[in-house]
Coordinates of C-alpha atoms in Angstrom, one line a residue:
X108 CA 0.0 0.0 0.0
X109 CA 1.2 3.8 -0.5
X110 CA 0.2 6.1 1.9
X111 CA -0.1 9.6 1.1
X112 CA 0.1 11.9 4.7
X113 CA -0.6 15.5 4.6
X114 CA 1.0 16.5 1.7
X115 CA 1.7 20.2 0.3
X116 CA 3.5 21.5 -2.4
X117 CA 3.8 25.1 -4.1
X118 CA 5.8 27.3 -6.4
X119 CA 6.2 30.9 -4.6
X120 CA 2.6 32.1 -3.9
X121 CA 0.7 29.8 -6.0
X122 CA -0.3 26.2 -3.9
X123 CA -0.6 22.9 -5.9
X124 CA -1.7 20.9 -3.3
X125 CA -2.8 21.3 -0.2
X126 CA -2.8 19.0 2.9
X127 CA -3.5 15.9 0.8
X128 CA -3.6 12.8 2.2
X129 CA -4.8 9.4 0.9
X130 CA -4.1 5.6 0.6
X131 CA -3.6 3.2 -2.2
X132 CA -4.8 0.1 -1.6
X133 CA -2.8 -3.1 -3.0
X134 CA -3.5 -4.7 -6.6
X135 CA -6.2 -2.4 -7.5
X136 CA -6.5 0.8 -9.8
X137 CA -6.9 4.0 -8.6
X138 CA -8.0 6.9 -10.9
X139 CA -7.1 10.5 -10.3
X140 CA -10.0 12.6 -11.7
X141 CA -10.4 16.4 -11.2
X142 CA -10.1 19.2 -13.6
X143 CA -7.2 21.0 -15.0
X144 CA -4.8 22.4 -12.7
X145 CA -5.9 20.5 -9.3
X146 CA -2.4 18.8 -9.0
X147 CA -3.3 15.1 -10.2
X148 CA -0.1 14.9 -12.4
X149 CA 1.9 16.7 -9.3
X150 CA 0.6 14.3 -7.1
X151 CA 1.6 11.3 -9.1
X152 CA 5.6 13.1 -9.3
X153 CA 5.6 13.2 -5.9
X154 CA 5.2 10.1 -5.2
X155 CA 7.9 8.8 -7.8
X156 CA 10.2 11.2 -6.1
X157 CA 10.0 13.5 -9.7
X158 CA 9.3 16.3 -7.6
X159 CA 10.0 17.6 -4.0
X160 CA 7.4 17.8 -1.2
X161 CA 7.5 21.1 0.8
X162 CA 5.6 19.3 3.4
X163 CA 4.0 15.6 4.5
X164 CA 5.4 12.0 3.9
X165 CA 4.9 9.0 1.2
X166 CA 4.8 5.8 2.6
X167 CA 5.8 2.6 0.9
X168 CA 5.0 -0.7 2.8
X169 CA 4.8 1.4 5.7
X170 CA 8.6 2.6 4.8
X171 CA 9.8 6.4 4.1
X172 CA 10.0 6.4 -0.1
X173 CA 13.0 9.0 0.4
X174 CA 14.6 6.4 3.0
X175 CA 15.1 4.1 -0.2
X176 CA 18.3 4.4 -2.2
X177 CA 17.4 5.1 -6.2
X178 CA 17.9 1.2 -7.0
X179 CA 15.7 -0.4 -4.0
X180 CA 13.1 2.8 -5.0
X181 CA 13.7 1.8 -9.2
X182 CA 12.0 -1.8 -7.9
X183 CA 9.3 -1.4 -6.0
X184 CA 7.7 1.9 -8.1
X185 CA 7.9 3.0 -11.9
X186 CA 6.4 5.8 -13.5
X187 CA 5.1 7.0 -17.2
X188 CA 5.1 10.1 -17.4
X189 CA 2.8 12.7 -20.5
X190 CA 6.4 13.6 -21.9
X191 CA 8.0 9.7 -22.9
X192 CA 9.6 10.6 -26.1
X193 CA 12.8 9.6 -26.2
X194 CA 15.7 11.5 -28.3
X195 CA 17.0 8.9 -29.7
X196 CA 16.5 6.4 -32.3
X197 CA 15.3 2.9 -30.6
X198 CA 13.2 -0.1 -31.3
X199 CA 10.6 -1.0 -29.2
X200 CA 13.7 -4.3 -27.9
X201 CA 15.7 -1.8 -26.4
X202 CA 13.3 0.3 -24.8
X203 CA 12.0 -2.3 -23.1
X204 CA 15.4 -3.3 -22.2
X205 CA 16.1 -0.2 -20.0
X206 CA 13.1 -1.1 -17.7
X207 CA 15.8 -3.6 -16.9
X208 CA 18.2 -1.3 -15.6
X209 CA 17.9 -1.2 -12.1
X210 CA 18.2 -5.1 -12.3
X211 CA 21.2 -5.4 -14.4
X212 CA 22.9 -2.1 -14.2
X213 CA 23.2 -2.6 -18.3
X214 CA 24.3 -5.7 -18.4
X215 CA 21.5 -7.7 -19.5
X216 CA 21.7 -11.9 -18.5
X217 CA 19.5 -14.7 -19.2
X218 CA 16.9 -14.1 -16.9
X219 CA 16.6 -10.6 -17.7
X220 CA 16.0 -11.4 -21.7
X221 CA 13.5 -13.8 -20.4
X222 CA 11.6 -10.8 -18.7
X223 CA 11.8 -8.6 -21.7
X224 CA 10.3 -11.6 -24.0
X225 CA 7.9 -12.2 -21.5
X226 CA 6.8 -8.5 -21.6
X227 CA 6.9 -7.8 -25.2
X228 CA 4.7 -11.3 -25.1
X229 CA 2.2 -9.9 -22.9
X230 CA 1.8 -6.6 -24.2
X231 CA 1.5 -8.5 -27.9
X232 CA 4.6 -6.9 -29.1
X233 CA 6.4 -10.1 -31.3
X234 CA 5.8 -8.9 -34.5
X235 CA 7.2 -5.1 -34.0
X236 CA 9.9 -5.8 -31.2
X237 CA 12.5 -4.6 -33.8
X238 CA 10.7 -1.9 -35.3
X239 CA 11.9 1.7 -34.4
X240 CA 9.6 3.9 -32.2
X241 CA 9.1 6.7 -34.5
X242 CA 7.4 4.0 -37.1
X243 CA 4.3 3.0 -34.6
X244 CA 1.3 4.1 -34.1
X245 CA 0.0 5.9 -31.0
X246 CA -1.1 2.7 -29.4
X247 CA 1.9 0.4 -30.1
X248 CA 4.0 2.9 -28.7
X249 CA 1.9 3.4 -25.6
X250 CA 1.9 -0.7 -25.4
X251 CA 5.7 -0.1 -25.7
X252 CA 6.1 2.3 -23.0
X253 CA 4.3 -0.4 -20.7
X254 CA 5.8 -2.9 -21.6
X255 CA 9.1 -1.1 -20.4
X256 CA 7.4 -0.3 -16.9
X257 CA 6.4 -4.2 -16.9
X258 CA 9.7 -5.3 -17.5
X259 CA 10.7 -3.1 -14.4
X260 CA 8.7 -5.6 -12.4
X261 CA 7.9 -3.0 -9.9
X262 CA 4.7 -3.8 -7.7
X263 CA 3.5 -0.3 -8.2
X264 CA 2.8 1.6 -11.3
X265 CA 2.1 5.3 -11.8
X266 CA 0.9 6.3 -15.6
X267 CA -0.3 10.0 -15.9
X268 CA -3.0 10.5 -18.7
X269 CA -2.1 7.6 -20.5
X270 CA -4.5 7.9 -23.0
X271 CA -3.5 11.1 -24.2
X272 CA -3.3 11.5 -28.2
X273 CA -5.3 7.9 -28.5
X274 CA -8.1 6.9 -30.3
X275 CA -11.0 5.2 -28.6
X276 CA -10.2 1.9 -30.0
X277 CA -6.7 2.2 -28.6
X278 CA -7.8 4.0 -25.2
X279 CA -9.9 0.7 -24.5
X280 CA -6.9 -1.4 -25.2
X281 CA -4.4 0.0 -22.8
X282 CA -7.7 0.8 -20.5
X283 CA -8.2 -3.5 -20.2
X284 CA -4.3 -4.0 -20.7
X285 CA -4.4 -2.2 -17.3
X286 CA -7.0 -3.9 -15.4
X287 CA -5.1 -7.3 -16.4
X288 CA -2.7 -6.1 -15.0
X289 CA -3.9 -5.7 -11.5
X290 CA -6.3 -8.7 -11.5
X291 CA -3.9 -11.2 -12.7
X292 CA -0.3 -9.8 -11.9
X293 CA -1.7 -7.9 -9.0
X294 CA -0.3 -4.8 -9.6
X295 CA -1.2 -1.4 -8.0
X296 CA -1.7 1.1 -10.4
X297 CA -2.5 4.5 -10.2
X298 CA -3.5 6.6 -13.5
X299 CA -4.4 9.9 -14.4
X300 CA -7.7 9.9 -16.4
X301 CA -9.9 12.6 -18.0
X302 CA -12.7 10.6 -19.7
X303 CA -15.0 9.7 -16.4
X304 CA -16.3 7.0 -18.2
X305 CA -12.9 5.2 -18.8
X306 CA -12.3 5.6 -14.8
X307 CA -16.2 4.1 -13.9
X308 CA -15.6 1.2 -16.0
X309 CA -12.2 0.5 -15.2
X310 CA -11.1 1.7 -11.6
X311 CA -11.7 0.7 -8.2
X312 CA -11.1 3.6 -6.5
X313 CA -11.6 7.4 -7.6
X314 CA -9.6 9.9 -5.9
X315 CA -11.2 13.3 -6.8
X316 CA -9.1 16.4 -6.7
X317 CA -10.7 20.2 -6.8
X318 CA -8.8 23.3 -5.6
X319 CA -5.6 21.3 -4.4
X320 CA -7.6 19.0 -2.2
X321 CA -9.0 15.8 -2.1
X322 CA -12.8 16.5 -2.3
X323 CA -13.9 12.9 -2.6
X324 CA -11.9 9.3 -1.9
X325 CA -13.5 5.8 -2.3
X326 CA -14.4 2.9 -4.2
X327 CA -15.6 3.7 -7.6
X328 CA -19.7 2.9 -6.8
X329 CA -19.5 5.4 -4.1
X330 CA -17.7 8.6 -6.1
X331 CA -19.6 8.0 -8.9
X332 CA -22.9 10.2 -8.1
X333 CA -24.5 13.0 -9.2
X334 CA -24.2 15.3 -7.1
X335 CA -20.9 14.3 -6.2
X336 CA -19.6 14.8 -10.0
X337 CA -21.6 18.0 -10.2
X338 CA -19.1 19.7 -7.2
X339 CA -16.0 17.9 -9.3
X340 CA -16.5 19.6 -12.3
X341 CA -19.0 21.8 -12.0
X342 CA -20.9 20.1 -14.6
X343 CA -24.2 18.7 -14.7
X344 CA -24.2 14.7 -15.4
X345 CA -26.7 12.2 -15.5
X346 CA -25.9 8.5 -14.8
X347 CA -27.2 6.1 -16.5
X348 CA -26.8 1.9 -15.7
X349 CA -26.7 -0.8 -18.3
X350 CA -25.8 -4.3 -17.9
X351 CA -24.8 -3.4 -14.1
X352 CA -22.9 -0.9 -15.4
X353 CA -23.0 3.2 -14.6
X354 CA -22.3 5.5 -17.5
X355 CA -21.7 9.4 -17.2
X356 CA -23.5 11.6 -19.8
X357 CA -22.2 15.1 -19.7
X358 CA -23.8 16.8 -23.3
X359 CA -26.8 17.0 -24.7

C-alpha cells in the first residue's frame, strides 16, 4: 500500500496541493479525476520522487520512499510520465530493455532477456519488437512504454494521462491492458484519467481532486454520483446503468 500523509507543495505564492492525504490500496486501480490544474499529475511526481514535497510524507509498505536508495526505489515503483519521447533512435527491444536497468545495471543476463520476452509477449509486441519507435502508431508505442514499466517488475505503477493522443479503439486497449494487470499480476496502479467513463468502468477507487484538495476518496460505486460529480467539475451529469454498469453523460 502507499500512503499519502498530509502532503503540500507550491511554487512561490501559487499552492498545488494542499494538505492531501490518501491511501492506495494493493493490486487495485486508482483513478485521479479532477479538472485541469488541481495537481493530479503533481501528485503522481511526488510520489515517484519527480518532484519535492514542501511538506507531508509518502509511505511505501509502511517505509519512508525517500529512505530508499534510487535502486531499492527503481524496484518497488515506476512511472510514465505525459512527456515519454525519447531522443534517440530505438526499437521498441531496447526500450524495453532499460526497464531492466535497475536489475542489471546494463548488463542484460539470461533471466533478464527472459523478462523482456515475456513482456513484449504480454503486451503482444512479437511482430514489431525490432521496429523503431518513431514507425508505430499511437497505441503500439503506448503498449511499448508499458511494456518497459512491466519489465521493471515493480509492484506499483504510476501512468499520468495515458490515453492522451489515443483513439477510442486504442484508449480501451491500454484501459483492459491495465486492469489485467492488476487482476492477474496484481499490480497497483495508479492513472491519471480525464474521460470519467474510462475511470467508472475500469477503476476501483476514484480519488477526486478540486482546488488542491481531495474533495472525494472511495471505491468507484460510491464517487460515482451526481451530485458528487456536479461539485468535481461543476458540470451537470446524469448516470445512467446498463448491464450493471453506470455510465456518465455530460452533453446534450
Amino acid at each position: 500500500m502507499i500512503e499519502v500523509k498530509n502532503i503540500s507543495k507550491s511554487y512561490g505564492d501559487r499552492i498545488i496541493l494542499d494538505d492531501i492525504s490518501v491511501q492506495f490500496p494493493k493490486g487495485k486501480i486508482v483513478a485521479l479525476i479532477g479538472g485541469n490544474g488541481t495537481g493530479k499529475s503533481t501528485l503522481l511526481s511526488i510520489i515517484s520522487r519527480l518532484v519535492k514535497k514542501d511538506e507531508g510524507e509518502i509511505n511505501l509498505l509502511d517505509q519512508d520512499v525517500y529512505s530508499m536508495t534510487n535502486r531499492e526505489f527503481a524496484k518497488r515503483l515506476s512511472i510514465l510520465k505525459q512527456s515519454n519521447h525519447p531522443n534517440v533512435r530505438i526499437t521498441v527491444r531496447e526500450l524495453v530493455s532499460f526497464g531492466r536497468f535497475h536489475h542489471s545495471q546494463g548488463r542484460l543476463k539470461a533471466d533478464d532477456e527472459l523478462k523482456i520476452d515475456e513482456a513484449i509477449g504480454y503486451m503482444v509486441l512479437q511482430d514489431i519488437q525490432h521496429s523503431y519507435l518513431d514507425e508505430l502508431s499511437g497505441g503500439q508505442r503506448q503498449r511499448a512504454f508499458l511494456a518497459m514499466l512491466l519489465v521493471q517488475d515493480t509492484d506499483y505503477i504510476l501512468l499520468d494521462e495515458p490515453l492522451n493522443n489515443l483513439d477510442l479503439r486504442h484508449s480501451v486497449e491500454i484501459m483492459r491492458i491495465l486492469r489485467n494487470l492488476a487482476d492477474n499480476l496484481g499490480k497497483t496502479i495508479i492513472v491519471v484519467v480525464h474521460d470519467i467513463n474510462f475511470a467508472v468502468s475500469y477503476a476501483d477507487y476514484i480519488v477526486a481532486l478540486k482546488d488542491q484538495k481531495v474533495l472525494f476518496y472511495g471505491p468507484t460505486e460510491d464517487v460515482i454520483q451526481e451530485d458528487k460529480l456536479k461539485a468535481i467539475f461543476d458540470l451537470d451529469m446524469r448516470i445512467v446503468s446498463h448491464n450493471n454498469c453506470k455510465y456518465c453523460i455530460y452533453f446534450k
